[in-house]
GROMACS .gro file of C-alpha atoms in nm:
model
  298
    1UNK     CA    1   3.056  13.260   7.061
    2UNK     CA    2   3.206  13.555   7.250
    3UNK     CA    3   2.867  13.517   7.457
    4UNK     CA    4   2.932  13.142   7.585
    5UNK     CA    5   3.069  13.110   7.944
    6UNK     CA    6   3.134  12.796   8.147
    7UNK     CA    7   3.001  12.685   8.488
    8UNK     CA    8   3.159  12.411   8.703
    9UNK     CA    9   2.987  12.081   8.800
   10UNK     CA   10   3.077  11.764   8.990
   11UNK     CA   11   2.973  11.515   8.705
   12UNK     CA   12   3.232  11.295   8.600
   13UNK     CA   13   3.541  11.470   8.874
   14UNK     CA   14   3.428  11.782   8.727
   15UNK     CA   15   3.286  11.920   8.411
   16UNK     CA   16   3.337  12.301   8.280
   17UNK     CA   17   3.014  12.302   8.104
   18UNK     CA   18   2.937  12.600   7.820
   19UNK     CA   19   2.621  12.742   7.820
   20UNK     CA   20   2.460  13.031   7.684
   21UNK     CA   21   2.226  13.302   7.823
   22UNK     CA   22   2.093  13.599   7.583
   23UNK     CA   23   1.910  13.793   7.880
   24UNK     CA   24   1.964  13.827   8.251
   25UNK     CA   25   1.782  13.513   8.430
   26UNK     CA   26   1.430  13.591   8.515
   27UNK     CA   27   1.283  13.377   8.814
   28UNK     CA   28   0.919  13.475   8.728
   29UNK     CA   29   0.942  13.320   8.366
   30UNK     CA   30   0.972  12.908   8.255
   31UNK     CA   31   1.338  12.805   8.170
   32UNK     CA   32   1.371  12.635   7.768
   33UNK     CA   33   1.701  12.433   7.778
   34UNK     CA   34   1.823  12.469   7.456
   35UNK     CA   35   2.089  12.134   7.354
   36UNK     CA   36   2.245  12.155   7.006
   37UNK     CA   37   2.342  11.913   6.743
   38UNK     CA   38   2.596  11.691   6.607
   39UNK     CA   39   2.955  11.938   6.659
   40UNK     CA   40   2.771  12.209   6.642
   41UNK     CA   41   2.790  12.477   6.987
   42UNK     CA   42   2.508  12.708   7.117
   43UNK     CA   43   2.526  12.902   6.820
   44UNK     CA   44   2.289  12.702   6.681
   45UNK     CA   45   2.002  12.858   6.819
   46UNK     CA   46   2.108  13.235   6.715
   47UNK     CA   47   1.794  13.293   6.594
   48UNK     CA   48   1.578  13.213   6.913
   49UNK     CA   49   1.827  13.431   7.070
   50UNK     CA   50   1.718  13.732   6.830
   51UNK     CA   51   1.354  13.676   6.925
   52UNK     CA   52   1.179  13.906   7.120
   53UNK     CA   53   0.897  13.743   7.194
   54UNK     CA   54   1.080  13.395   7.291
   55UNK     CA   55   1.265  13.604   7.539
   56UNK     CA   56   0.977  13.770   7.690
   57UNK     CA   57   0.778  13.484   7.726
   58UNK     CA   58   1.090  13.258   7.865
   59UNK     CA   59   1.414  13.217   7.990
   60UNK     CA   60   1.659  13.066   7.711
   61UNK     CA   61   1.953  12.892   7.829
   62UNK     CA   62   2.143  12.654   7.585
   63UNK     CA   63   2.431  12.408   7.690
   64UNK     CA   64   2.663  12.246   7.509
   65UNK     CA   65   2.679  11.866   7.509
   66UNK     CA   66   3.003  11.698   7.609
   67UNK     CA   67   3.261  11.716   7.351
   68UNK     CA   68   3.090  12.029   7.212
   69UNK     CA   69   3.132  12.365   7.195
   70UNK     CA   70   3.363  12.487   7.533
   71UNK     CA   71   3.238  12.181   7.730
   72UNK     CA   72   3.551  12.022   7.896
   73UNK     CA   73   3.612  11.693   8.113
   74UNK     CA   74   3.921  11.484   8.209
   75UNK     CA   75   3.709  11.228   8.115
   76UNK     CA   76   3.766  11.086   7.803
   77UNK     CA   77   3.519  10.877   7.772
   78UNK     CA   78   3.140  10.978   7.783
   79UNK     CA   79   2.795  10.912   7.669
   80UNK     CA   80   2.462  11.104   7.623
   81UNK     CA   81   2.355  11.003   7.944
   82UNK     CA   82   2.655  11.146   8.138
   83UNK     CA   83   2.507  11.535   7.900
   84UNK     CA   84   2.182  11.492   8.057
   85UNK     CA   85   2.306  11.450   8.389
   86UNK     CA   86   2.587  11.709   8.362
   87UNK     CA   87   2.268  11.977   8.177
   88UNK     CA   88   2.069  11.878   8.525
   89UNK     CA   89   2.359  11.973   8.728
   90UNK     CA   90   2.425  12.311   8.538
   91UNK     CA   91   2.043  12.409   8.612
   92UNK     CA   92   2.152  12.353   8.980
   93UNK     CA   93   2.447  12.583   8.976
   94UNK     CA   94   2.317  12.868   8.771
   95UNK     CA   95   2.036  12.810   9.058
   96UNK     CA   96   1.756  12.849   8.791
   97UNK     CA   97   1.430  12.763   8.949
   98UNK     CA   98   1.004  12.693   8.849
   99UNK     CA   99   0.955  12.523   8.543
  100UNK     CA  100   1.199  12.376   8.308
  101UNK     CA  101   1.167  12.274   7.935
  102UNK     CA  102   1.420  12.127   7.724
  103UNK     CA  103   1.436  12.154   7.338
  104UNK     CA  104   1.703  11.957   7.187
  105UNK     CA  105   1.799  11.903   6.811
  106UNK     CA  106   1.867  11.557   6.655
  107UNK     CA  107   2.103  11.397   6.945
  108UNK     CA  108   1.964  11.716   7.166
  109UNK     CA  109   1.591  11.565   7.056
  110UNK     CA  110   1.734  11.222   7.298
  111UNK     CA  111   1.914  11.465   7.539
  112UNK     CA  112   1.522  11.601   7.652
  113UNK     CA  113   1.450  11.218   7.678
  114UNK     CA  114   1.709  11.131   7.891
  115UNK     CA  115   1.691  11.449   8.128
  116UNK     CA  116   1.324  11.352   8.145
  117UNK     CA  117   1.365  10.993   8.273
  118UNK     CA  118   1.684  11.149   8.511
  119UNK     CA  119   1.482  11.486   8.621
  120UNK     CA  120   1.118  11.416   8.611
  121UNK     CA  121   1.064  11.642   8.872
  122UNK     CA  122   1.246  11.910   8.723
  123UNK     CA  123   1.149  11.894   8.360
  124UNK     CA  124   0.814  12.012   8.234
  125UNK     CA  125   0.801  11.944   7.886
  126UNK     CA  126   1.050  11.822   7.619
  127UNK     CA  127   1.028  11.922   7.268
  128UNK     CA  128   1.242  11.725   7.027
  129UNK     CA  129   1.359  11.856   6.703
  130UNK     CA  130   1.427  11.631   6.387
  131UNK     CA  131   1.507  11.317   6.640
  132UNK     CA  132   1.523  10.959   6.634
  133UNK     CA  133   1.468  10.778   6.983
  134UNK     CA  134   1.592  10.456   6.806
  135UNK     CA  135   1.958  10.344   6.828
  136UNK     CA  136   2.123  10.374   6.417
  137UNK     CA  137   1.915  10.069   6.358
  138UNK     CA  138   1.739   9.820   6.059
  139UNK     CA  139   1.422   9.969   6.140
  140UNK     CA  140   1.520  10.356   6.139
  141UNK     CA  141   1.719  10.303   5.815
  142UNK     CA  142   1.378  10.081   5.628
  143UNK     CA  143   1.177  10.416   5.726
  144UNK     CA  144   1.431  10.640   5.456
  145UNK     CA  145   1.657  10.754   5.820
  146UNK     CA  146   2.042  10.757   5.735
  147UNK     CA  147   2.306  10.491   5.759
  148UNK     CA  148   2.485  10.629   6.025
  149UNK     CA  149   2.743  10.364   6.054
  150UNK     CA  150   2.819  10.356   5.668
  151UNK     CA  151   2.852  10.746   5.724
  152UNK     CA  152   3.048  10.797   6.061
  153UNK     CA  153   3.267  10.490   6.054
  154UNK     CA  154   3.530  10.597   5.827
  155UNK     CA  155   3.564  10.915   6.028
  156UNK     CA  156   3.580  10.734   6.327
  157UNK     CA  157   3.824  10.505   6.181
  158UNK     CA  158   4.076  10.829   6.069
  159UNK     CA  159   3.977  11.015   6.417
  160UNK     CA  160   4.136  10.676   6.605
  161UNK     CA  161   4.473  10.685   6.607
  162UNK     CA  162   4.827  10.690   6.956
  163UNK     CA  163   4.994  10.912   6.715
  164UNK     CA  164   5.027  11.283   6.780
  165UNK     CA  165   4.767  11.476   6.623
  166UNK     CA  166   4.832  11.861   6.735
  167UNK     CA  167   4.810  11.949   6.364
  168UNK     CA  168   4.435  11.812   6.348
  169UNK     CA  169   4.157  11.991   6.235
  170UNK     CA  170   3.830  11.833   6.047
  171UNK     CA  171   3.829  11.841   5.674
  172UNK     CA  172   3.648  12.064   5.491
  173UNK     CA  173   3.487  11.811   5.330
  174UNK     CA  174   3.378  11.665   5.653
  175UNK     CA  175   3.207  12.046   5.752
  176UNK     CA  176   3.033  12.072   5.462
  177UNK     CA  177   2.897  11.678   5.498
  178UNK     CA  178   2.762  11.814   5.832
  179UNK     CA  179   2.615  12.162   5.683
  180UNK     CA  180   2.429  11.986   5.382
  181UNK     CA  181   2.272  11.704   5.556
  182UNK     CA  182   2.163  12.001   5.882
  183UNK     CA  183   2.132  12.324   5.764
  184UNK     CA  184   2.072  12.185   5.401
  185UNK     CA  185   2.256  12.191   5.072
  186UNK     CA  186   2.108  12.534   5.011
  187UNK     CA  187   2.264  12.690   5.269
  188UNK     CA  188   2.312  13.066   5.263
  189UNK     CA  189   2.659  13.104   5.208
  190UNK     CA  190   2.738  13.291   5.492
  191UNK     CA  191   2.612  13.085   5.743
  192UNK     CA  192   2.819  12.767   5.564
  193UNK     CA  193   3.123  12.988   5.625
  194UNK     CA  194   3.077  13.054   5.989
  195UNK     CA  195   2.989  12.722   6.038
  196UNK     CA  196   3.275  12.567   5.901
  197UNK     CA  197   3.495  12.835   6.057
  198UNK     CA  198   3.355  12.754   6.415
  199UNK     CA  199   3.344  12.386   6.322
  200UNK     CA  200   3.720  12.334   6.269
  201UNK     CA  201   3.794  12.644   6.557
  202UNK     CA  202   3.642  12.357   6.809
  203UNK     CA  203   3.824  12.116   6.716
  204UNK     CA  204   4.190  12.168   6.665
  205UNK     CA  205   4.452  11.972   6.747
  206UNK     CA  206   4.488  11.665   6.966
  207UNK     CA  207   4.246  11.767   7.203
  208UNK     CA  208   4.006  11.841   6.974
  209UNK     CA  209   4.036  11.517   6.764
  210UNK     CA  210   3.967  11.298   7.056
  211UNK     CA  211   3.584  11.499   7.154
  212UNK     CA  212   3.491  11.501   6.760
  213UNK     CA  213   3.614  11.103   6.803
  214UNK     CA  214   3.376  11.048   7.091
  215UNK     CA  215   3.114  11.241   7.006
  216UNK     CA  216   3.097  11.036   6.673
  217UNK     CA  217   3.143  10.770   6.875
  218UNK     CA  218   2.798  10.834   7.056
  219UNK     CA  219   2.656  10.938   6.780
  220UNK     CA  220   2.674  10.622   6.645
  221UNK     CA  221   2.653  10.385   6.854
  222UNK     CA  222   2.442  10.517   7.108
  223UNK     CA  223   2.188  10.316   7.307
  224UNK     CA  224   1.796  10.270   7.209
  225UNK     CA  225   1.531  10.445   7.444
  226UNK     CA  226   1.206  10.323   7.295
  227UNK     CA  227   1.140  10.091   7.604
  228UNK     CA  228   1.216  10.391   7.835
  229UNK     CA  229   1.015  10.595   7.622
  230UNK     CA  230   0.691  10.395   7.882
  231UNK     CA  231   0.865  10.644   8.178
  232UNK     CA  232   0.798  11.007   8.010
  233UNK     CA  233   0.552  11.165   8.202
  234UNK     CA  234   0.547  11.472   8.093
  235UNK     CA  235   0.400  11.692   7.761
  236UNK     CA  236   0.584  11.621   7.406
  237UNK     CA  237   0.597  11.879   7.120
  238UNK     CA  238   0.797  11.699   6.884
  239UNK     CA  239   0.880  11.902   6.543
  240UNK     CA  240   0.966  11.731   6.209
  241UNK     CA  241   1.076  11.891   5.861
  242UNK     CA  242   0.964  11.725   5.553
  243UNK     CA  243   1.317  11.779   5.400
  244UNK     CA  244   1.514  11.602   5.696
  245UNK     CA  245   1.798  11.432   5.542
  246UNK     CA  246   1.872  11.262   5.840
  247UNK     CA  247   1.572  11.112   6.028
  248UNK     CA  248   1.243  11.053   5.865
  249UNK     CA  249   0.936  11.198   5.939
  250UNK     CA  250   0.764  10.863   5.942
  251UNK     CA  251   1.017  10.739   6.203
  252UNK     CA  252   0.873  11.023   6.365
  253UNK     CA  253   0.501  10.950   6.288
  254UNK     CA  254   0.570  10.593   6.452
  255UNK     CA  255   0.800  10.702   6.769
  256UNK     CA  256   0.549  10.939   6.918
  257UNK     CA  257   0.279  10.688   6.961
  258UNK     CA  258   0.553  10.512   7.249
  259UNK     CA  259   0.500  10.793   7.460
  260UNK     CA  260   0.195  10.625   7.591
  261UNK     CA  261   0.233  10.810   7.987
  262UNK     CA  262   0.257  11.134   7.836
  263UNK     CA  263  -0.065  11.334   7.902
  264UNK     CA  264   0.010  11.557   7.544
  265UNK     CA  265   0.209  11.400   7.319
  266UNK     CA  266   0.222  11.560   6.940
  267UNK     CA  267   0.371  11.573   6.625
  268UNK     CA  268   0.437  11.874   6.435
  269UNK     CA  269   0.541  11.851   6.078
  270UNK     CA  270   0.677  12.173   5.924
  271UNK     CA  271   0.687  12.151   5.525
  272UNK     CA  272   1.033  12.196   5.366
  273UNK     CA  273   1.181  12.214   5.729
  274UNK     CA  274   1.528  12.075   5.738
  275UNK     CA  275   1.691  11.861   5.961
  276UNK     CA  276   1.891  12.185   6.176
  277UNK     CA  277   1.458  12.313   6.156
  278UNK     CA  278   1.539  12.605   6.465
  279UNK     CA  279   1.780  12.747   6.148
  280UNK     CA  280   1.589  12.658   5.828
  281UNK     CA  281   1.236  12.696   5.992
  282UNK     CA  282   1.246  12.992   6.308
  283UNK     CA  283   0.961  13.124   6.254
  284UNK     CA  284   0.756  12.834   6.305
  285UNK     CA  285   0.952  12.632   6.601
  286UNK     CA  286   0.915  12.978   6.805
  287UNK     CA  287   0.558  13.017   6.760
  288UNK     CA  288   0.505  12.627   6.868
  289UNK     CA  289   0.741  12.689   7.131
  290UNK     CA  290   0.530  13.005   7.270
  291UNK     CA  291   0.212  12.807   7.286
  292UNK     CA  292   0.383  12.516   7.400
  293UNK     CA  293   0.540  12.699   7.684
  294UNK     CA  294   0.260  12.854   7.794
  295UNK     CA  295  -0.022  12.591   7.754
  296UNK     CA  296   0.216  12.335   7.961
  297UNK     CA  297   0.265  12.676   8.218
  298UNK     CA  298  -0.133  12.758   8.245
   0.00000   0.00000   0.00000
């Protein structure tokens, strides 16, 4: 995390967004946004980081969503859309130009939707990662997807509170919920030790108990974009894993049909992949992404 710096933008009376650059900004390659999951940070895509050929063949530069990672705002209040616009904003000030591709995992995966519909001109190709472009809804949950309400509300519930919290920091319990349903229940141990580690580093105290509240918050509650999903005009890649304990990969198999204005819109299913599948499944999302890149760039 020692590698994550902040750049200021104008959304919302000011954001300091965190992002996250592994090599010096190239103008003569394609730009992959990289937008992580669920209170996770930029860490999340160490492993992209470590490749060389992802590197050569494109700029990587992750940023963390509101209430993530070293993303601050006054703001208390927030959705995904206010992310997208705040990720089009950084892309501005770190002056990164040519083409732009986004890559987002679970709420990243409707992150690339929505900086899409607000950047079409800037954004190339989006390439969602063990998503759901549904709101938490009767449908999503018929196709095997989680209950997200039965799941987040009671730690919404304990996350709302006037009193003073500058003794907070999320449960261990609540870490390792997060780690077995992303990274999966067979999680190298190390990695489930950083993770919780950097989980409960991000969000101490009273601060930090009011972003994992409204990031929840979003989480849950957020708004649908199927009939937005009519405005994408450019390629898809979405990537599933078969062992996604969150979304399904027939939601998946059903959502990627509504991209109907796309001119290349495909599904990917990895075998075994899990629901985190940059982690569980490098290999494989970095070769798609190569060919991805480059047959959108040709």
């Amino acid at each position: 995390m020692e590698q994550t710096k902040t750049v200021r933008v104008p959304h919302l009376g000011g954001i300091d967004a965190g992002y996250q650059m592994p090599a010096p900004y190239d103008a003569s390659k394609p730009t992959l946004v990289l937008v992580n999951s669920f209170t996770t940070s930029s860490e999340l895509y160490s492993s992209q980081y470590a490749s060389k050929d992802l590197n050569a063949a494109m700029n990587l530069l992750a940023i963390e969503l509101l209430g993530h990672g070293q993303t601050r705002t006054k703001q208390e209040n927030w959705t995904y859309w206010d992310t997208a616009y705040m990720n089009l904003q950084v892309l501005d000030a770190l002056d990164i130009k040519g083409k732009v591709f986004v890559l987002g995992t679970s709420q990243g995966g409707w992150i690339t939707v929505r900086m899409a519909l607000l950047g079409p001109d800037r954004i190339a190709g989006i390439i969602p990662l063990g998503t759901s472009l549904d709101f938490e809804s009767d449908r999503t949950r018929s196709l095997s997807c989680w209950d997200a309400p039965k799941l987040l509300t009671p730690n919404i519930d304990e996350w709302t509170t006037n009193d003073s919290t500058s003794d907070f920091v999320p449960s261990s319990e609540y870490c390792n919920f997060l780690i077995d349903i992303g990274f999966g229940k067979n999680c190298p141990q190390d990695a489930r030790q950083f993770w919780v580690q950097t989980i409960q580093h991000s969000y101490t105290g009273d601060d930090g108990r009011r972003r994992i509240r409204m990031a929840a918050i979003n989480l849950r509650d957020r708004d649908g974009l199927h009939p937005r999903l009519f405005d994408v005009h450019c390629p898809v890649m979405w990537l599933h894993g078969t062992s996604d304990a969150v979304y399904s990969v027939g939601n998946a198999e059903q959502e990627i049909k509504l991209f109907v204005n796309s001119p290349d819109a495909r599904l990917i299913v990895v075998p075994d992949g899990q629901h985190f599948l940059s982690f569980s499944h490098p290999r494989e999302v970095n070769s798609a992404l190569i060919d991805f890149v480059r047959r959108c760039n040709g």
